[in-house]
Amino acid sequence: GGYLTPLPVEVLLILENAYKNANGEEAQFNPFSGSATLTLTEDENYLFDAPTLGDLADFTHISEQELIELGDLLEEKKQIIIEGPPGSGKTFLADAFGRYLTGNSLSGPTNEQFEIVQFHQSYGYEDFVHGIRPETDEQGQLRYELRDGVFKQLCQMAETSDKKFVILVD
């Protein structure tokens, strides 16, 4: 009863090359395609360019109307909490929507306007907002420095820009 997250085309290309290196160039990597070569179609270029709302809808399999409602809610509340069971696509949707809002491609690296933070047991306030961090200087002496965390850095960049900034907390 869950949803599967599609494997990015870039990962398939890497896997295909590794398979061919191990089994020879003539080996068929993807028996369902009828061809050993995976290439991007014209319709898949949205993976590498700033996506449109239609591209986002195609990529996430969510209607444009639902994405518009999600965007309106985000504009009004300034935050969204997506809930659901593990493996249901929450992070996939949030990542794609954040990339769309910041003008990033739907796969690959992102610019400084979009940041993903995964909270875990050893991730603290000091890492996320602001805190004292131990460092050693050139002489090997321990000293303590105040450092801004990811959230504060992103907020400082957003203050001086008219662009949208998104932080995804997973």
Tab-separated table of N, CA and C in Angstrom:
chain	number	residue	atom	x	y	z
A	1	GLY	N	0.776	-1.203	0.000
A	1	GLY	CA	0.000	0.000	0.000
A	1	GLY	C	0.813	1.260	0.000
A	2	GLY	N	2.047	1.298	-0.524
A	2	GLY	CA	2.843	2.523	-0.541
A	2	GLY	C	3.105	2.980	-1.959
A	3	TYR	N	3.852	4.047	-2.095
A	3	TYR	CA	4.205	4.584	-3.390
A	3	TYR	C	5.694	4.370	-3.619
A	4	LEU	N	6.076	4.159	-4.848
A	4	LEU	CA	7.484	4.025	-5.188
A	4	LEU	C	7.987	5.357	-5.720
A	5	THR	N	9.194	5.720	-5.350
A	5	THR	CA	9.820	6.934	-5.850
A	5	THR	C	10.586	6.571	-7.110
A	6	PRO	N	10.382	7.298	-8.219
A	6	PRO	CA	11.080	6.945	-9.448
A	6	PRO	C	12.587	7.153	-9.312
A	7	LEU	N	13.337	6.246	-9.895
A	7	LEU	CA	14.786	6.343	-9.893
A	7	LEU	C	15.193	7.365	-10.946
A	8	PRO	N	16.016	8.352	-10.571
A	8	PRO	CA	16.421	9.367	-11.557
A	8	PRO	C	17.143	8.733	-12.746
A	9	VAL	N	16.942	9.306	-13.927
A	9	VAL	CA	17.550	8.801	-15.154
A	9	VAL	C	19.067	8.769	-15.023
A	10	GLU	N	19.647	9.761	-14.350
A	10	GLU	CA	21.102	9.802	-14.191
A	10	GLU	C	21.611	8.561	-13.454
A	11	VAL	N	20.881	8.110	-12.440
A	11	VAL	CA	21.276	6.921	-11.690
A	11	VAL	C	21.179	5.687	-12.580
A	12	LEU	N	20.130	5.614	-13.402
A	12	LEU	CA	20.001	4.490	-14.333
A	12	LEU	C	21.170	4.438	-15.309
A	13	LEU	N	21.600	5.607	-15.783
A	13	LEU	CA	22.742	5.646	-16.702
A	13	LEU	C	24.020	5.159	-16.019
A	14	ILE	N	24.229	5.538	-14.768
A	14	ILE	CA	25.399	5.082	-14.013
A	14	ILE	C	25.341	3.576	-13.824
A	15	LEU	N	24.177	3.057	-13.446
A	15	LEU	CA	24.018	1.615	-13.254
A	15	LEU	C	24.231	0.855	-14.558
A	16	GLU	N	23.707	1.398	-15.657
A	16	GLU	CA	23.888	0.752	-16.954
A	16	GLU	C	25.360	0.665	-17.319
A	17	ASN	N	26.105	1.769	-17.129
A	17	ASN	CA	27.542	1.756	-17.445
A	17	ASN	C	28.293	0.755	-16.581
A	18	ALA	N	27.972	0.687	-15.299
A	18	ALA	CA	28.622	-0.276	-14.405
A	18	ALA	C	28.307	-1.707	-14.837
A	19	TYR	N	27.055	-1.954	-15.231
A	19	TYR	CA	26.642	-3.284	-15.672
A	19	TYR	C	27.403	-3.685	-16.932
A	20	LYS	N	27.513	-2.753	-17.873
A	20	LYS	CA	28.238	-3.039	-19.115
A	20	LYS	C	29.718	-3.265	-18.863
A	21	ASN	N	30.317	-2.506	-17.935
A	21	ASN	CA	31.728	-2.704	-17.613
A	21	ASN	C	31.968	-4.092	-17.026
A	22	ALA	N	31.029	-4.577	-16.250
A	22	ALA	CA	31.178	-5.882	-15.615
A	22	ALA	C	30.815	-7.032	-16.544
A	23	ASN	N	29.905	-6.814	-17.494
A	23	ASN	CA	29.372	-7.905	-18.306
A	23	ASN	C	29.617	-7.771	-19.801
A	24	GLY	N	30.318	-6.734	-20.216
A	24	GLY	CA	30.581	-6.541	-21.641
A	24	GLY	C	29.603	-5.559	-22.259
A	25	GLU	N	30.056	-4.896	-23.311
A	25	GLU	CA	29.259	-3.858	-23.963
A	25	GLU	C	27.963	-4.392	-24.562
A	26	GLU	N	27.952	-5.656	-24.964
A	26	GLU	CA	26.755	-6.200	-25.599
A	26	GLU	C	25.685	-6.630	-24.598
A	27	ALA	N	25.987	-6.624	-23.309
A	27	ALA	CA	25.036	-7.057	-22.282
A	27	ALA	C	23.844	-6.108	-22.216
A	28	GLN	N	22.653	-6.689	-22.089
A	28	GLN	CA	21.426	-5.906	-21.983
A	28	GLN	C	21.184	-5.543	-20.525
A	29	PHE	N	21.228	-4.267	-20.200
A	29	PHE	CA	21.015	-3.825	-18.820
A	29	PHE	C	19.542	-3.819	-18.446
A	30	ASN	N	18.704	-3.293	-19.323
A	30	ASN	CA	17.288	-3.138	-19.018
A	30	ASN	C	16.468	-4.020	-19.953
A	31	PRO	N	16.082	-5.211	-19.519
A	31	PRO	CA	15.361	-6.114	-20.417
A	31	PRO	C	13.976	-5.594	-20.792
A	32	PHE	N	13.419	-4.637	-20.061
A	32	PHE	CA	12.087	-4.117	-20.363
A	32	PHE	C	12.108	-3.093	-21.485
A	33	SER	N	13.248	-2.470	-21.730
A	33	SER	CA	13.296	-1.418	-22.743
A	33	SER	C	13.543	-1.955	-24.137
A	34	GLY	N	14.122	-3.163	-24.268
A	34	GLY	CA	14.457	-3.701	-25.575
A	34	GLY	C	15.723	-3.082	-26.134
A	35	SER	N	16.359	-2.215	-25.356
A	35	SER	CA	17.573	-1.537	-25.791
A	35	SER	C	18.488	-1.370	-24.592
A	36	ALA	N	19.786	-1.471	-24.826
A	36	ALA	CA	20.732	-1.335	-23.727
A	36	ALA	C	21.042	0.117	-23.419
A	37	THR	N	20.642	1.049	-24.273
A	37	THR	CA	21.002	2.444	-24.094
A	37	THR	C	19.815	3.237	-23.547
A	38	LEU	N	20.063	3.946	-22.463
A	38	LEU	CA	19.053	4.841	-21.910
A	38	LEU	C	19.430	6.259	-22.292
A	39	THR	N	18.544	6.944	-22.971
A	39	THR	CA	18.805	8.324	-23.350
A	39	THR	C	17.630	9.183	-22.924
A	40	LEU	N	17.895	10.441	-22.717
A	40	LEU	CA	16.834	11.376	-22.349
A	40	LEU	C	16.035	11.750	-23.578
A	41	THR	N	14.731	11.721	-23.442
A	41	THR	CA	13.874	12.196	-24.528
A	41	THR	C	13.729	13.700	-24.398
A	42	GLU	N	13.176	14.316	-25.401
A	42	GLU	CA	12.946	15.762	-25.367
A	42	GLU	C	12.059	16.137	-24.187
A	43	ASP	N	11.103	15.264	-23.861
A	43	ASP	CA	10.185	15.536	-22.756
A	43	ASP	C	10.858	15.462	-21.396
A	44	GLU	N	12.029	14.837	-21.300
A	44	GLU	CA	12.701	14.676	-20.012
A	44	GLU	C	13.724	15.774	-19.734
A	45	ASN	N	13.823	16.775	-20.603
A	45	ASN	CA	14.771	17.867	-20.390
A	45	ASN	C	14.444	18.676	-19.148
A	46	TYR	N	13.200	18.623	-18.661
A	46	TYR	CA	12.841	19.350	-17.452
A	46	TYR	C	13.648	18.876	-16.247
A	47	LEU	N	14.251	17.713	-16.349
A	47	LEU	CA	15.080	17.230	-15.243
A	47	LEU	C	16.286	18.135	-15.016
A	48	PHE	N	16.712	18.869	-16.052
A	48	PHE	CA	17.942	19.644	-15.959
A	48	PHE	C	17.733	21.154	-16.064
A	49	ASP	N	16.543	21.609	-16.422
A	49	ASP	CA	16.246	23.031	-16.531
A	49	ASP	C	15.286	23.438	-15.422
A	50	ALA	N	15.103	24.754	-15.249
A	50	ALA	CA	14.106	25.236	-14.290
A	50	ALA	C	12.740	24.732	-14.742
A	51	PRO	N	12.049	23.985	-13.896
A	51	PRO	CA	10.805	23.345	-14.322
A	51	PRO	C	9.607	24.297	-14.317
A	52	THR	N	8.635	23.978	-15.140
A	52	THR	CA	7.350	24.676	-15.133
A	52	THR	C	6.414	23.907	-14.199
A	53	LEU	N	5.245	24.465	-13.959
A	53	LEU	CA	4.257	23.773	-13.134
A	53	LEU	C	3.844	22.454	-13.784
A	54	GLY	N	3.724	22.449	-15.098
A	54	GLY	CA	3.395	21.217	-15.822
A	54	GLY	C	4.472	20.159	-15.664
A	55	ASP	N	5.744	20.592	-15.727
A	55	ASP	CA	6.854	19.661	-15.506
A	55	ASP	C	6.778	19.057	-14.116
A	56	LEU	N	6.503	19.893	-13.119
A	56	LEU	CA	6.403	19.421	-11.742
A	56	LEU	C	5.258	18.425	-11.600
A	57	ALA	N	4.130	18.704	-12.234
A	57	ALA	CA	2.985	17.798	-12.185
A	57	ALA	C	3.333	16.452	-12.823
A	58	ASP	N	4.005	16.482	-13.966
A	58	ASP	CA	4.418	15.236	-14.625
A	58	ASP	C	5.398	14.450	-13.770
A	59	PHE	N	6.332	15.154	-13.157
A	59	PHE	CA	7.389	14.506	-12.366
A	59	PHE	C	6.840	13.881	-11.089
A	60	THR	N	5.896	14.567	-10.431
A	60	THR	CA	5.374	14.089	-9.144
A	60	THR	C	4.084	13.290	-9.278
A	61	HIS	N	3.473	13.308	-10.453
A	61	HIS	CA	2.182	12.632	-10.686
A	61	HIS	C	1.083	13.214	-9.795
A	62	ILE	N	1.164	14.517	-9.575
A	62	ILE	CA	0.155	15.253	-8.818
A	62	ILE	C	-0.405	16.317	-9.758
A	63	SER	N	-1.713	16.530	-9.713
A	63	SER	CA	-2.335	17.463	-10.651
A	63	SER	C	-1.835	18.887	-10.415
A	64	GLU	N	-1.878	19.673	-11.494
A	64	GLU	CA	-1.466	21.069	-11.393
A	64	GLU	C	-2.331	21.817	-10.384
A	65	GLN	N	-3.619	21.509	-10.338
A	65	GLN	CA	-4.524	22.176	-9.398
A	65	GLN	C	-4.099	21.902	-7.955
A	66	GLU	N	-3.749	20.656	-7.655
A	66	GLU	CA	-3.304	20.326	-6.295
A	66	GLU	C	-1.984	21.024	-5.965
A	67	LEU	N	-1.104	21.125	-6.943
A	67	LEU	CA	0.160	21.830	-6.714
A	67	LEU	C	-0.069	23.323	-6.506
A	68	ILE	N	-1.024	23.892	-7.229
A	68	ILE	CA	-1.370	25.308	-7.035
A	68	ILE	C	-1.913	25.517	-5.623
A	69	GLU	N	-2.781	24.614	-5.166
A	69	GLU	CA	-3.320	24.703	-3.808
A	69	GLU	C	-2.201	24.601	-2.770
A	70	LEU	N	-1.255	23.700	-3.008
A	70	LEU	CA	-0.113	23.554	-2.106
A	70	LEU	C	0.710	24.838	-2.079
A	71	GLY	N	0.934	25.439	-3.243
A	71	GLY	CA	1.677	26.694	-3.321
A	71	GLY	C	0.955	27.843	-2.628
A	72	ASP	N	-0.375	27.908	-2.808
A	72	ASP	CA	-1.163	28.952	-2.142
A	72	ASP	C	-1.101	28.794	-0.623
A	73	LEU	N	-1.186	27.566	-0.162
A	73	LEU	CA	-1.103	27.299	1.275
A	73	LEU	C	0.266	27.692	1.821
A	74	LEU	N	1.296	27.370	1.079
A	74	LEU	CA	2.659	27.738	1.490
A	74	LEU	C	2.828	29.254	1.504
A	75	GLU	N	2.273	29.930	0.525
A	75	GLU	CA	2.360	31.397	0.464
A	75	GLU	C	1.660	32.028	1.664
A	76	GLU	N	0.532	31.462	2.054
A	76	GLU	CA	-0.237	31.999	3.178
A	76	GLU	C	0.399	31.671	4.529
A	77	LYS	N	0.776	30.417	4.733
A	77	LYS	CA	1.253	29.960	6.050
A	77	LYS	C	2.772	30.026	6.201
A	78	LYS	N	3.498	30.095	5.095
A	78	LYS	CA	4.965	30.149	5.077
A	78	LYS	C	5.636	28.832	5.478
A	79	GLN	N	4.849	27.797	5.725
A	79	GLN	CA	5.414	26.476	6.014
A	79	GLN	C	4.354	25.419	5.753
A	80	ILE	N	4.827	24.214	5.478
A	80	ILE	CA	3.924	23.089	5.245
A	80	ILE	C	4.505	21.884	5.971
A	81	ILE	N	3.635	21.115	6.593
A	81	ILE	CA	4.038	19.836	7.175
A	81	ILE	C	3.340	18.751	6.374
A	82	ILE	N	4.133	17.864	5.788
A	82	ILE	CA	3.583	16.753	5.019
A	82	ILE	C	3.706	15.506	5.888
A	83	GLU	N	2.574	14.847	6.123
A	83	GLU	CA	2.594	13.671	6.980
A	83	GLU	C	2.151	12.443	6.200
A	84	GLY	N	2.553	11.291	6.701
A	84	GLY	CA	2.168	10.038	6.074
A	84	GLY	C	3.125	8.944	6.469
A	85	PRO	N	2.807	7.714	6.096
A	85	PRO	CA	3.662	6.581	6.460
A	85	PRO	C	4.989	6.614	5.708
A	86	PRO	N	5.994	5.919	6.229
A	86	PRO	CA	7.286	5.849	5.529
A	86	PRO	C	7.117	5.284	4.118
A	87	GLY	N	7.855	5.848	3.184
A	87	GLY	CA	7.831	5.360	1.812
A	87	GLY	C	6.684	5.853	0.970
A	88	SER	N	5.924	6.813	1.465
A	88	SER	CA	4.764	7.284	0.707
A	88	SER	C	5.082	8.482	-0.192
A	89	GLY	N	6.329	8.938	-0.235
A	89	GLY	CA	6.730	9.995	-1.162
A	89	GLY	C	6.746	11.397	-0.596
A	90	LYS	N	6.721	11.542	0.729
A	90	LYS	CA	6.700	12.879	1.347
A	90	LYS	C	7.959	13.670	0.987
A	91	THR	N	9.117	13.072	1.186
A	91	THR	CA	10.370	13.769	0.914
A	91	THR	C	10.530	14.002	-0.581
A	92	PHE	N	10.127	13.056	-1.401
A	92	PHE	CA	10.197	13.198	-2.858
A	92	PHE	C	9.383	14.413	-3.311
A	93	LEU	N	8.156	14.524	-2.814
A	93	LEU	CA	7.294	15.658	-3.171
A	93	LEU	C	7.874	16.969	-2.663
A	94	ALA	N	8.302	16.987	-1.393
A	94	ALA	CA	8.845	18.219	-0.811
A	94	ALA	C	10.101	18.673	-1.546
A	95	ASP	N	10.967	17.731	-1.892
A	95	ASP	CA	12.189	18.054	-2.627
A	95	ASP	C	11.848	18.629	-4.001
A	96	ALA	N	10.962	17.978	-4.735
A	96	ALA	CA	10.586	18.456	-6.070
A	96	ALA	C	9.911	19.828	-5.994
A	97	PHE	N	9.033	20.020	-5.012
A	97	PHE	CA	8.329	21.297	-4.883
A	97	PHE	C	9.305	22.406	-4.486
A	98	GLY	N	10.241	22.115	-3.588
A	98	GLY	CA	11.255	23.093	-3.203
A	98	GLY	C	12.143	23.479	-4.370
A	99	ARG	N	12.526	22.499	-5.176
A	99	ARG	CA	13.332	22.774	-6.371
A	99	ARG	C	12.550	23.658	-7.347
A	100	TYR	N	11.270	23.346	-7.525
A	100	TYR	CA	10.418	24.140	-8.418
A	100	TYR	C	10.345	25.592	-7.941
A	101	LEU	N	10.115	25.798	-6.640
A	101	LEU	CA	9.960	27.151	-6.097
A	101	LEU	C	11.232	27.982	-6.218
A	102	THR	N	12.393	27.313	-6.157
A	102	THR	CA	13.661	28.043	-6.196
A	102	THR	C	14.298	28.050	-7.586
A	103	GLY	N	13.594	27.517	-8.585
A	103	GLY	CA	14.111	27.540	-9.954
A	103	GLY	C	15.201	26.540	-10.232
A	104	ASN	N	15.323	25.528	-9.398
A	104	ASN	CA	16.314	24.472	-9.611
A	104	ASN	C	15.725	23.377	-10.488
A	105	SER	N	16.595	22.623	-11.154
A	105	SER	CA	16.127	21.483	-11.926
A	105	SER	C	15.572	20.432	-10.966
A	106	LEU	N	14.776	19.523	-11.483
A	106	LEU	CA	14.140	18.521	-10.637
A	106	LEU	C	15.084	17.390	-10.231
A	107	SER	N	16.297	17.384	-10.743
A	107	SER	CA	17.306	16.429	-10.299
A	107	SER	C	18.668	17.098	-10.397
A	108	GLY	N	19.645	16.520	-9.732
A	108	GLY	CA	20.983	17.077	-9.752
A	108	GLY	C	21.202	18.080	-8.633
A	109	PRO	N	22.312	18.801	-8.712
A	109	PRO	CA	22.637	19.756	-7.645
A	109	PRO	C	21.692	20.948	-7.633
A	110	THR	N	21.648	21.629	-6.494
A	110	THR	CA	20.796	22.809	-6.339
A	110	THR	C	21.655	24.032	-6.038
A	111	ASN	N	21.051	25.201	-6.138
A	111	ASN	CA	21.756	26.429	-5.789
A	111	ASN	C	21.594	26.714	-4.293
A	112	GLU	N	22.117	27.869	-3.855
A	112	GLU	CA	22.104	28.219	-2.425
A	112	GLU	C	20.729	28.580	-1.897
A	113	GLN	N	19.729	28.678	-2.773
A	113	GLN	CA	18.378	29.037	-2.333
A	113	GLN	C	17.617	27.845	-1.747
A	114	PHE	N	18.121	26.641	-1.931
A	114	PHE	CA	17.408	25.440	-1.498
A	114	PHE	C	18.334	24.580	-0.649
A	115	GLU	N	17.880	24.269	0.545
A	115	GLU	CA	18.691	23.485	1.482
A	115	GLU	C	17.836	22.372	2.079
A	116	ILE	N	18.400	21.170	2.139
A	116	ILE	CA	17.741	20.040	2.781
A	116	ILE	C	18.509	19.695	4.044
A	117	VAL	N	17.788	19.614	5.153
A	117	VAL	CA	18.388	19.265	6.441
A	117	VAL	C	17.657	18.042	6.968
A	118	GLN	N	18.423	17.049	7.353
A	118	GLN	CA	17.805	15.854	7.930
A	118	GLN	C	18.125	15.825	9.417
A	119	PHE	N	17.079	15.947	10.226
A	119	PHE	CA	17.261	15.900	11.673
A	119	PHE	C	17.529	14.460	12.111
A	120	HIS	N	18.474	14.311	13.019
A	120	HIS	CA	18.761	13.014	13.623
A	120	HIS	C	19.266	13.252	15.030
A	121	GLN	N	19.577	12.192	15.751
A	121	GLN	CA	19.891	12.305	17.169
A	121	GLN	C	21.089	13.195	17.465
A	122	SER	N	22.093	13.191	16.610
A	122	SER	CA	23.283	13.989	16.903
A	122	SER	C	23.243	15.378	16.270
A	123	TYR	N	22.144	15.728	15.621
A	123	TYR	CA	22.009	17.044	15.007
A	123	TYR	C	21.351	17.973	16.013
A	124	GLY	N	22.045	19.015	16.403
A	124	GLY	CA	21.547	19.878	17.475
A	124	GLY	C	21.249	21.293	17.021
A	125	TYR	N	20.800	22.069	17.983
A	125	TYR	CA	20.493	23.483	17.781
A	125	TYR	C	21.713	24.212	17.213
A	126	GLU	N	22.890	23.850	17.702
A	126	GLU	CA	24.130	24.501	17.265
A	126	GLU	C	24.359	24.319	15.775
A	127	ASP	N	23.973	23.154	15.249
A	127	ASP	CA	24.143	22.884	13.827
A	127	ASP	C	23.078	23.588	12.992
A	128	PHE	N	21.869	23.701	13.535
A	128	PHE	CA	20.751	24.227	12.760
A	128	PHE	C	20.646	25.748	12.836
A	129	VAL	N	20.784	26.330	14.031
A	129	VAL	CA	20.578	27.770	14.193
A	129	VAL	C	21.897	28.499	14.455
A	130	HIS	N	22.459	28.311	15.640
A	130	HIS	CA	23.649	29.083	16.029
A	130	HIS	C	24.263	28.429	17.261
A	131	GLY	N	25.567	28.353	17.300
A	131	GLY	CA	26.171	27.762	18.482
A	131	GLY	C	27.674	27.899	18.516
A	132	ILE	N	28.228	27.471	19.632
A	132	ILE	CA	29.672	27.490	19.848
A	132	ILE	C	30.238	26.164	19.358
A	133	ARG	N	31.305	26.264	18.579
A	133	ARG	CA	31.923	25.046	18.047
A	133	ARG	C	33.411	25.057	18.366
A	134	PRO	N	33.920	23.918	18.818
A	134	PRO	CA	35.357	23.846	19.099
A	134	PRO	C	36.160	23.769	17.799
A	135	GLU	N	37.288	24.478	17.765
A	135	GLU	CA	38.190	24.471	16.622
A	135	GLU	C	39.612	24.525	17.122
A	136	THR	N	40.534	24.066	16.313
A	136	THR	CA	41.948	24.207	16.655
A	136	THR	C	42.568	25.231	15.723
A	137	ASP	N	43.465	26.058	16.273
A	137	ASP	CA	44.125	27.059	15.457
A	137	ASP	C	45.405	26.487	14.856
A	138	GLU	N	46.214	27.346	14.215
A	138	GLU	CA	47.442	26.909	13.544
A	138	GLU	C	48.453	26.285	14.511
A	139	GLN	N	48.418	26.705	15.776
A	139	GLN	CA	49.341	26.167	16.780
A	139	GLN	C	48.787	24.911	17.454
A	140	GLY	N	47.630	24.454	17.045
A	140	GLY	CA	47.032	23.269	17.632
A	140	GLY	C	46.280	23.527	18.924
A	141	GLN	N	46.062	24.792	19.251
A	141	GLN	CA	45.350	25.146	20.485
A	141	GLN	C	43.836	25.110	20.241
A	142	LEU	N	43.132	24.593	21.214
A	142	LEU	CA	41.685	24.516	21.128
A	142	LEU	C	41.077	25.873	21.467
A	143	ARG	N	40.147	26.301	20.642
A	143	ARG	CA	39.414	27.537	20.915
A	143	ARG	C	37.966	27.324	20.495
A	144	TYR	N	37.094	28.178	20.984
A	144	TYR	CA	35.675	28.051	20.714
A	144	TYR	C	35.195	29.241	19.894
A	145	GLU	N	34.532	28.940	18.789
A	145	GLU	CA	34.057	29.957	17.866
A	145	GLU	C	32.533	29.906	17.765
A	146	LEU	N	31.911	31.081	17.695
A	146	LEU	CA	30.479	31.147	17.414
A	146	LEU	C	30.277	30.962	15.913
A	147	ARG	N	29.414	30.040	15.549
A	147	ARG	CA	29.141	29.758	14.134
A	147	ARG	C	27.638	29.747	13.889
A	148	ASP	N	27.259	30.317	12.758
A	148	ASP	CA	25.866	30.266	12.353
A	148	ASP	C	25.559	28.898	11.775
A	149	GLY	N	24.368	28.399	12.051
A	149	GLY	CA	23.919	27.137	11.490
A	149	GLY	C	23.257	27.336	10.137
A	150	VAL	N	22.821	26.247	9.553
A	150	VAL	CA	22.218	26.256	8.225
A	150	VAL	C	21.011	27.193	8.158
A	151	PHE	N	20.133	27.125	9.142
A	151	PHE	CA	18.916	27.943	9.132
A	151	PHE	C	19.256	29.432	9.167
A	152	LYS	N	20.163	29.814	10.045
A	152	LYS	CA	20.521	31.230	10.159
A	152	LYS	C	21.228	31.727	8.899
A	153	GLN	N	22.091	30.911	8.321
A	153	GLN	CA	22.772	31.295	7.082
A	153	GLN	C	21.768	31.519	5.953
A	154	LEU	N	20.803	30.611	5.829
A	154	LEU	CA	19.793	30.748	4.792
A	154	LEU	C	18.937	31.993	5.021
A	155	CYS	N	18.586	32.259	6.273
A	155	CYS	CA	17.799	33.459	6.596
A	155	CYS	C	18.563	34.732	6.254
A	156	GLN	N	19.860	34.765	6.531
A	156	GLN	CA	20.671	35.946	6.224
A	156	GLN	C	20.743	36.185	4.716
A	157	MET	N	20.873	35.106	3.934
A	157	MET	CA	20.888	35.265	2.474
A	157	MET	C	19.528	35.748	1.975
A	158	ALA	N	18.453	35.243	2.561
A	158	ALA	CA	17.099	35.620	2.137
A	158	ALA	C	16.795	37.083	2.455
A	159	GLU	N	17.366	37.607	3.536
A	159	GLU	CA	17.120	39.005	3.923
A	159	GLU	C	17.615	39.983	2.874
A	160	THR	N	18.680	39.627	2.185
A	160	THR	CA	19.292	40.542	1.228
A	160	THR	C	18.930	40.213	-0.219
A	161	SER	N	17.915	39.385	-0.413
A	161	SER	CA	17.545	38.959	-1.757
A	161	SER	C	16.037	39.035	-1.943
A	162	ASP	N	15.621	39.196	-3.187
A	162	ASP	CA	14.190	39.153	-3.476
A	162	ASP	C	13.769	37.785	-4.016
A	163	LYS	N	14.695	36.830	-4.031
A	163	LYS	CA	14.401	35.478	-4.489
A	163	LYS	C	13.748	34.662	-3.377
A	164	LYS	N	13.143	33.545	-3.771
A	164	LYS	CA	12.562	32.626	-2.783
A	164	LYS	C	13.646	31.689	-2.288
A	165	PHE	N	13.603	31.413	-0.980
A	165	PHE	CA	14.505	30.464	-0.353
A	165	PHE	C	13.666	29.388	0.333
A	166	VAL	N	14.115	28.156	0.248
A	166	VAL	CA	13.377	27.032	0.819
A	166	VAL	C	14.334	26.179	1.637
A	167	ILE	N	13.887	25.830	2.843
A	167	ILE	CA	14.610	24.856	3.646
A	167	ILE	C	13.667	23.695	3.892
A	168	LEU	N	14.133	22.509	3.554
A	168	LEU	CA	13.356	21.286	3.726
A	168	LEU	C	13.926	20.550	4.930
A	169	VAL	N	13.121	20.413	5.976
A	169	VAL	CA	13.533	19.689	7.171
A	169	VAL	C	12.912	18.309	7.082
A	170	ASP	N	13.760	17.306	6.997
A	170	ASP	CA	13.287	15.930	6.864
A	170	ASP	C	13.457	15.211	8.185
